[in-house]
Amino acid sequence: MYVITTLTGENEAARLEALQEAVAGFAAAHGEMAVERLDGEVVSYERMREAVQSLPFLADRKLVVLRTPGANKEFVEFFEAFVASVSETNDVVIVEPKLDKRLSYYKQLKKLSTFTEFTALDANRLVRFVCAYVKKQGGTISSGDARFLVERVGMNQSALQNELDKLMLYRAHISRESIEQLTEKTPQSSIFDLLEATFRGDQQRSMALYDEQRALKVEPQQIIAMLAWQLHILALVKTARGRSADDIAREAKLSPFVVRKSQNLAQNITLARLKTLVTHLREFDIRTKTEGIIPDEAVRLYLLQLAQ
């Protein structure tokens, strides 16, 4: 009897690991020649159907791995017929990084296959992932430094894994010092520092952080968008009326790290001023799009005015 498995979800690292385990296990049991891989964005529906219908070559079973077959309209339209055409000697793994849950294709996958969705880890689970991954690779890292790394690099598990591999090549024990030396802050993390310096009235630090972002090829429009997002988070925190960081993070679907940092920043700003900042930023954004104002100069002026 054939088995059809679907692997989906935004957690690329976990999804890839599951795929690698499935392929490695099948190859160990039936041989490398028993695995066939097809890209649904490239091959035709007929080619995919042929792959699951044809008999294994020099093996008793065959595994067909289909990446993003949903990109093929025929595959989606005739999915039930495709499933019915799978040979008893063949297993199928369908990899769909992103699925629209409103479509019938999504419902059919859940109904007709062993369906696993890999969701993104929240901040606390990412810290546990970092500690477990480092330990598995024979290294060491404290939970505090793992938290610092997540806050610095961001919430993308694949990016974190790549950074951990790099850090462990340098030294088996990962410290805060090595993290600062060998990794770069994500633009969003740096934008928070920029906003913090600006609110402190430190114009020199604010401009230095802005110049760092521009040197990293972060465009002024992107910085405006990230500033708007940080102000949005500050507004959420400011109006949360004493609720805990975990409660705010859970309800707003934010990282607890981000909320806690924003809570500290929000203590030094009134809600009235926050509203004014949002209004001014929106006005700057509109003017850069309608009045021909140079975006780089507009953002610098906005930050300097904030820091006064």
Tab-separated table of C-alpha atoms in Angstrom:
chain	number	residue	atom	x	y	z
A	1	MET	CA	0.000	0.000	0.000
A	2	TYR	CA	1.389	3.413	-0.931
A	3	VAL	CA	1.863	6.281	1.522
A	4	ILE	CA	1.416	9.946	0.588
A	5	THR	CA	2.972	12.473	2.955
A	6	THR	CA	2.602	16.254	2.881
A	7	LEU	CA	5.194	18.528	4.500
A	8	THR	CA	4.230	22.187	4.726
A	9	GLY	CA	4.616	25.293	6.867
A	10	GLU	CA	6.822	28.359	7.198
A	11	ASN	CA	9.398	26.659	9.440
A	12	GLU	CA	11.865	25.822	6.692
A	13	ALA	CA	14.474	24.280	8.994
A	14	ALA	CA	12.069	21.791	10.584
A	15	ARG	CA	10.419	21.029	7.246
A	16	LEU	CA	13.769	20.350	5.573
A	17	GLU	CA	14.911	18.163	8.460
A	18	ALA	CA	11.740	16.060	8.208
A	19	LEU	CA	12.233	15.674	4.452
A	20	GLN	CA	15.869	14.682	4.852
A	21	GLU	CA	14.963	12.094	7.486
A	22	ALA	CA	12.220	10.628	5.288
A	23	VAL	CA	14.483	10.397	2.233
A	24	ALA	CA	17.456	9.044	4.196
A	25	GLY	CA	15.324	6.384	5.860
A	26	PHE	CA	13.797	5.288	2.570
A	27	ALA	CA	17.162	5.234	0.783
A	28	ALA	CA	18.705	3.177	3.576
A	29	ALA	CA	15.950	0.591	3.220
A	30	HIS	CA	15.572	0.530	-0.567
A	31	GLY	CA	18.692	2.160	-2.046
A	32	GLU	CA	19.515	5.600	-3.480
A	33	MET	CA	18.164	4.560	-6.888
A	34	ALA	CA	14.732	4.193	-5.311
A	35	VAL	CA	14.334	7.953	-4.735
A	36	GLU	CA	13.125	10.282	-7.506
A	37	ARG	CA	12.874	14.054	-7.051
A	38	LEU	CA	10.784	16.405	-9.208
A	39	ASP	CA	10.228	20.164	-9.075
A	40	GLY	CA	6.542	20.955	-9.579
A	41	GLU	CA	7.382	24.446	-10.833
A	42	VAL	CA	9.364	22.965	-13.731
A	43	VAL	CA	7.962	19.587	-14.785
A	44	SER	CA	4.533	18.924	-16.287
A	45	TYR	CA	1.575	17.278	-14.589
A	46	GLU	CA	1.997	14.292	-16.913
A	47	ARG	CA	5.619	13.891	-15.827
A	48	MET	CA	4.624	13.857	-12.152
A	49	ARG	CA	1.846	11.365	-12.791
A	50	GLU	CA	4.205	9.158	-14.794
A	51	ALA	CA	6.675	9.161	-11.888
A	52	VAL	CA	4.135	7.869	-9.359
A	53	GLN	CA	2.686	5.317	-11.785
A	54	SER	CA	5.927	3.742	-13.048
A	55	LEU	CA	7.443	0.727	-11.312
A	56	PRO	CA	10.624	1.014	-9.212
A	57	PHE	CA	13.928	0.418	-11.005
A	58	LEU	CA	16.209	-2.150	-9.357
A	59	ALA	CA	14.293	-1.796	-6.081
A	60	ASP	CA	11.160	-3.176	-4.485
A	61	ARG	CA	9.715	0.290	-3.734
A	62	LYS	CA	10.125	3.856	-4.986
A	63	LEU	CA	9.842	7.224	-3.251
A	64	VAL	CA	8.783	10.218	-5.356
A	65	VAL	CA	9.497	13.627	-3.810
A	66	LEU	CA	7.441	16.439	-5.355
A	67	ARG	CA	8.455	19.977	-4.476
A	68	THR	CA	5.706	22.629	-4.829
A	69	PRO	CA	3.534	20.584	-7.204
A	70	GLY	CA	0.716	22.992	-6.338
A	71	ALA	CA	2.393	25.503	-8.658
A	72	ASN	CA	1.066	23.347	-11.499
A	73	LYS	CA	-2.610	24.152	-12.153
A	74	GLU	CA	-3.345	20.717	-13.582
A	75	PHE	CA	-1.925	19.039	-10.502
A	76	VAL	CA	-4.242	21.048	-8.258
A	77	GLU	CA	-7.253	20.533	-10.518
A	78	PHE	CA	-6.790	16.775	-10.856
A	79	PHE	CA	-5.247	16.042	-7.459
A	80	GLU	CA	-7.775	13.376	-6.469
A	81	ALA	CA	-7.196	11.569	-9.775
A	82	PHE	CA	-3.451	11.899	-9.227
A	83	VAL	CA	-3.719	10.207	-5.829
A	84	ALA	CA	-5.804	7.401	-7.316
A	85	SER	CA	-3.129	6.812	-9.972
A	86	VAL	CA	-0.265	6.194	-7.510
A	87	SER	CA	1.160	2.680	-7.870
A	88	GLU	CA	1.008	0.357	-4.871
A	89	THR	CA	4.807	0.085	-5.007
A	90	ASN	CA	5.393	3.821	-4.722
A	91	ASP	CA	5.346	6.319	-1.860
A	92	VAL	CA	5.031	10.073	-2.380
A	93	VAL	CA	6.263	13.060	-0.369
A	94	ILE	CA	4.677	16.385	-1.302
A	95	VAL	CA	6.560	19.480	-0.141
A	96	GLU	CA	4.506	22.689	-0.147
A	97	PRO	CA	6.244	25.510	1.773
A	98	LYS	CA	3.152	27.736	1.607
A	99	LEU	CA	-0.469	26.692	1.276
A	100	ASP	CA	-3.627	28.764	1.073
A	101	LYS	CA	-5.951	27.224	3.655
A	102	ARG	CA	-8.973	28.617	1.839
A	103	LEU	CA	-8.411	26.458	-1.232
A	104	SER	CA	-9.852	22.991	-1.787
A	105	TYR	CA	-6.324	21.762	-2.572
A	106	TYR	CA	-5.358	22.361	1.058
A	107	LYS	CA	-8.394	20.424	2.283
A	108	GLN	CA	-7.658	17.567	-0.126
A	109	LEU	CA	-4.069	17.328	1.071
A	110	LYS	CA	-5.256	17.080	4.666
A	111	LYS	CA	-7.807	14.438	3.731
A	112	LEU	CA	-5.785	12.286	1.333
A	113	SER	CA	-2.274	12.419	2.805
A	114	THR	CA	-0.402	12.208	6.076
A	115	PHE	CA	-0.296	15.941	6.651
A	116	THR	CA	2.337	17.696	8.788
A	117	GLU	CA	2.531	21.469	9.152
A	118	PHE	CA	5.717	22.970	10.552
A	119	THR	CA	4.876	26.284	12.188
A	120	ALA	CA	7.439	28.900	13.158
A	121	LEU	CA	8.762	28.597	16.694
A	122	ASP	CA	8.029	31.358	19.184
A	123	ALA	CA	10.904	33.059	20.986
A	124	ASN	CA	10.994	30.732	23.998
A	125	ARG	CA	10.979	27.605	21.839
A	126	LEU	CA	13.699	29.109	19.645
A	127	VAL	CA	15.899	29.548	22.714
A	128	ARG	CA	15.346	25.887	23.586
A	129	PHE	CA	16.094	24.951	19.968
A	130	VAL	CA	19.391	26.867	20.063
A	131	CYS	CA	20.476	25.162	23.296
A	132	ALA	CA	19.484	21.701	22.033
A	133	TYR	CA	21.100	22.186	18.620
A	134	VAL	CA	24.394	23.357	20.106
A	135	LYS	CA	24.429	20.448	22.567
A	136	LYS	CA	23.708	17.968	19.758
A	137	GLN	CA	26.676	19.350	17.802
A	138	GLY	CA	28.968	18.940	20.809
A	139	GLY	CA	29.054	22.602	21.813
A	140	THR	CA	27.875	24.652	24.771
A	141	ILE	CA	25.865	27.846	25.174
A	142	SER	CA	24.063	29.351	28.150
A	143	SER	CA	20.333	30.000	27.959
A	144	GLY	CA	21.037	33.704	28.422
A	145	ASP	CA	23.402	33.804	25.463
A	146	ALA	CA	20.955	31.721	23.412
A	147	ARG	CA	18.308	34.343	24.161
A	148	PHE	CA	20.728	37.099	23.185
A	149	LEU	CA	21.451	35.351	19.866
A	150	VAL	CA	17.744	34.996	19.041
A	151	GLU	CA	17.154	38.648	19.851
A	152	ARG	CA	20.130	39.714	17.747
A	153	VAL	CA	19.698	37.468	14.693
A	154	GLY	CA	15.911	37.198	14.596
A	155	MET	CA	13.189	34.567	14.633
A	156	ASN	CA	14.123	32.657	11.483
A	157	GLN	CA	15.143	29.151	12.565
A	158	SER	CA	17.137	28.443	9.402
A	159	ALA	CA	19.119	31.666	9.811
A	160	LEU	CA	19.765	30.826	13.456
A	161	GLN	CA	20.990	27.363	12.525
A	162	ASN	CA	23.396	28.822	9.954
A	163	GLU	CA	24.743	31.283	12.518
A	164	LEU	CA	25.194	28.498	15.077
A	165	ASP	CA	27.165	26.417	12.581
A	166	LYS	CA	29.429	29.406	11.942
A	167	LEU	CA	29.872	30.133	15.643
A	168	MET	CA	30.767	26.527	16.469
A	169	LEU	CA	33.397	26.458	13.738
A	170	TYR	CA	35.042	29.326	15.593
A	171	ARG	CA	34.722	27.820	19.072
A	172	ALA	CA	32.701	24.971	20.618
A	173	HIS	CA	31.636	27.207	23.499
A	174	ILE	CA	29.433	30.004	22.191
A	175	SER	CA	29.668	33.149	24.289
A	176	ARG	CA	28.092	36.576	24.095
A	177	GLU	CA	31.453	37.924	22.942
A	178	SER	CA	31.694	35.513	20.005
A	179	ILE	CA	28.068	36.242	19.069
A	180	GLU	CA	28.792	39.981	18.956
A	181	GLN	CA	32.016	39.384	17.038
A	182	LEU	CA	30.746	36.956	14.391
A	183	THR	CA	27.082	37.829	13.813
A	184	GLU	CA	25.274	40.900	12.558
A	185	LYS	CA	22.122	42.354	13.976
A	186	THR	CA	19.025	42.038	11.860
A	187	PRO	CA	17.830	45.373	10.478
A	188	GLN	CA	14.757	45.232	12.737
A	189	SER	CA	16.906	44.714	15.837
A	190	SER	CA	19.133	47.632	14.845
A	191	ILE	CA	16.101	49.825	14.181
A	192	PHE	CA	15.024	49.325	17.789
A	193	ASP	CA	18.454	50.520	18.942
A	194	LEU	CA	18.126	53.481	16.592
A	195	LEU	CA	14.738	54.385	18.038
A	196	GLU	CA	16.037	53.949	21.588
A	197	ALA	CA	18.980	56.277	20.950
A	198	THR	CA	16.672	58.808	19.333
A	199	PHE	CA	14.280	58.822	22.292
A	200	ARG	CA	17.256	59.382	24.611
A	201	GLY	CA	18.075	62.506	22.621
A	202	ASP	CA	21.389	61.050	21.418
A	203	GLN	CA	21.499	62.557	17.932
A	204	GLN	CA	25.069	61.406	17.249
A	205	ARG	CA	24.291	57.770	18.093
A	206	SER	CA	21.015	57.945	16.174
A	207	MET	CA	22.732	59.176	13.007
A	208	ALA	CA	25.531	56.604	13.389
A	209	LEU	CA	23.011	53.760	13.607
A	210	TYR	CA	21.117	55.148	10.630
A	211	ASP	CA	24.354	55.331	8.612
A	212	GLU	CA	25.062	51.692	9.535
A	213	GLN	CA	21.714	50.664	8.074
A	214	ARG	CA	22.340	52.613	4.895
A	215	ALA	CA	25.813	51.040	4.590
A	216	LEU	CA	24.087	47.642	4.750
A	217	LYS	CA	21.959	48.715	1.746
A	218	VAL	CA	18.779	49.089	3.806
A	219	GLU	CA	16.695	51.619	1.875
A	220	PRO	CA	15.082	54.643	3.609
A	221	GLN	CA	11.611	53.334	2.716
A	222	GLN	CA	12.427	50.087	4.518
A	223	ILE	CA	13.620	52.026	7.542
A	224	ILE	CA	10.397	54.049	7.544
A	225	ALA	CA	8.406	50.804	7.471
A	226	MET	CA	10.438	49.322	10.335
A	227	LEU	CA	10.113	52.514	12.370
A	228	ALA	CA	6.359	52.372	11.829
A	229	TRP	CA	6.314	48.756	13.016
A	230	GLN	CA	8.311	49.621	16.157
A	231	LEU	CA	5.977	52.518	16.922
A	232	HIS	CA	3.032	50.168	16.424
A	233	ILE	CA	4.511	47.775	18.999
A	234	LEU	CA	5.130	50.649	21.406
A	235	ALA	CA	1.495	51.687	21.033
A	236	LEU	CA	0.328	48.138	21.788
A	237	VAL	CA	2.513	47.997	24.886
A	238	LYS	CA	1.539	51.480	26.044
A	239	THR	CA	-2.180	50.708	25.855
A	240	ALA	CA	-1.871	47.242	27.422
A	241	ARG	CA	-2.583	48.683	30.892
A	242	GLY	CA	-0.024	46.783	32.925
A	243	ARG	CA	-0.449	43.374	31.294
A	244	SER	CA	2.542	41.043	31.299
A	245	ALA	CA	4.932	40.810	28.365
A	246	ASP	CA	3.960	37.177	27.780
A	247	ASP	CA	0.247	38.053	27.641
A	248	ILE	CA	0.848	40.895	25.193
A	249	ALA	CA	3.149	38.759	23.045
A	250	ARG	CA	0.693	35.881	22.926
A	251	GLU	CA	-2.297	38.028	21.980
A	252	ALA	CA	-0.424	40.209	19.476
A	253	LYS	CA	1.625	37.288	18.066
A	254	LEU	CA	4.912	39.026	18.886
A	255	SER	CA	8.193	37.894	20.365
A	256	PRO	CA	8.270	38.281	24.176
A	257	PHE	CA	11.794	39.695	23.728
A	258	VAL	CA	10.476	42.475	21.538
A	259	VAL	CA	7.634	43.223	23.944
A	260	ARG	CA	9.918	43.400	26.990
A	261	LYS	CA	12.332	45.757	25.253
A	262	SER	CA	9.416	47.877	24.102
A	263	GLN	CA	8.000	47.997	27.634
A	264	ASN	CA	11.250	49.529	28.879
A	265	LEU	CA	11.206	52.072	26.078
A	266	ALA	CA	7.507	52.854	26.556
A	267	GLN	CA	8.106	53.935	30.151
A	268	ASN	CA	9.847	57.066	28.903
A	269	ILE	CA	7.237	58.226	26.419
A	270	THR	CA	3.670	59.431	26.816
A	271	LEU	CA	0.811	58.100	24.727
A	272	ALA	CA	0.184	61.609	23.389
A	273	ARG	CA	3.763	61.905	22.144
A	274	LEU	CA	3.575	58.432	20.650
A	275	LYS	CA	0.508	59.438	18.648
A	276	THR	CA	2.348	62.535	17.441
A	277	LEU	CA	5.333	60.453	16.340
A	278	VAL	CA	3.113	58.114	14.344
A	279	THR	CA	1.373	61.058	12.686
A	280	HIS	CA	4.657	62.759	11.779
A	281	LEU	CA	6.133	59.551	10.381
A	282	ARG	CA	3.072	59.041	8.216
A	283	GLU	CA	3.365	62.611	6.953
A	284	PHE	CA	7.047	62.111	6.109
A	285	ASP	CA	6.217	58.895	4.269
A	286	ILE	CA	3.482	60.604	2.236
A	287	ARG	CA	5.715	63.555	1.378
A	288	THR	CA	8.496	61.300	0.073
A	289	LYS	CA	5.970	59.729	-2.290
A	290	THR	CA	4.078	62.833	-3.415
A	291	GLU	CA	6.360	65.875	-3.123
A	292	GLY	CA	9.634	64.573	-4.498
A	293	ILE	CA	11.409	64.846	-1.138
A	294	ILE	CA	14.568	62.735	-1.016
A	295	PRO	CA	13.718	59.797	1.303
A	296	ASP	CA	17.194	59.665	2.867
A	297	GLU	CA	17.013	63.323	3.878
A	298	ALA	CA	13.437	62.920	5.126
A	299	VAL	CA	14.339	60.058	7.475
A	300	ARG	CA	17.389	61.909	8.802
A	301	LEU	CA	15.276	64.999	9.482
A	302	TYR	CA	12.604	62.905	11.221
A	303	LEU	CA	15.173	61.259	13.509
A	304	LEU	CA	16.890	64.544	14.328
A	305	GLN	CA	13.556	66.136	15.221
A	306	LEU	CA	12.706	63.170	17.437
A	307	ALA	CA	16.005	63.446	19.275
A	308	GLN	CA	15.593	67.144	20.112
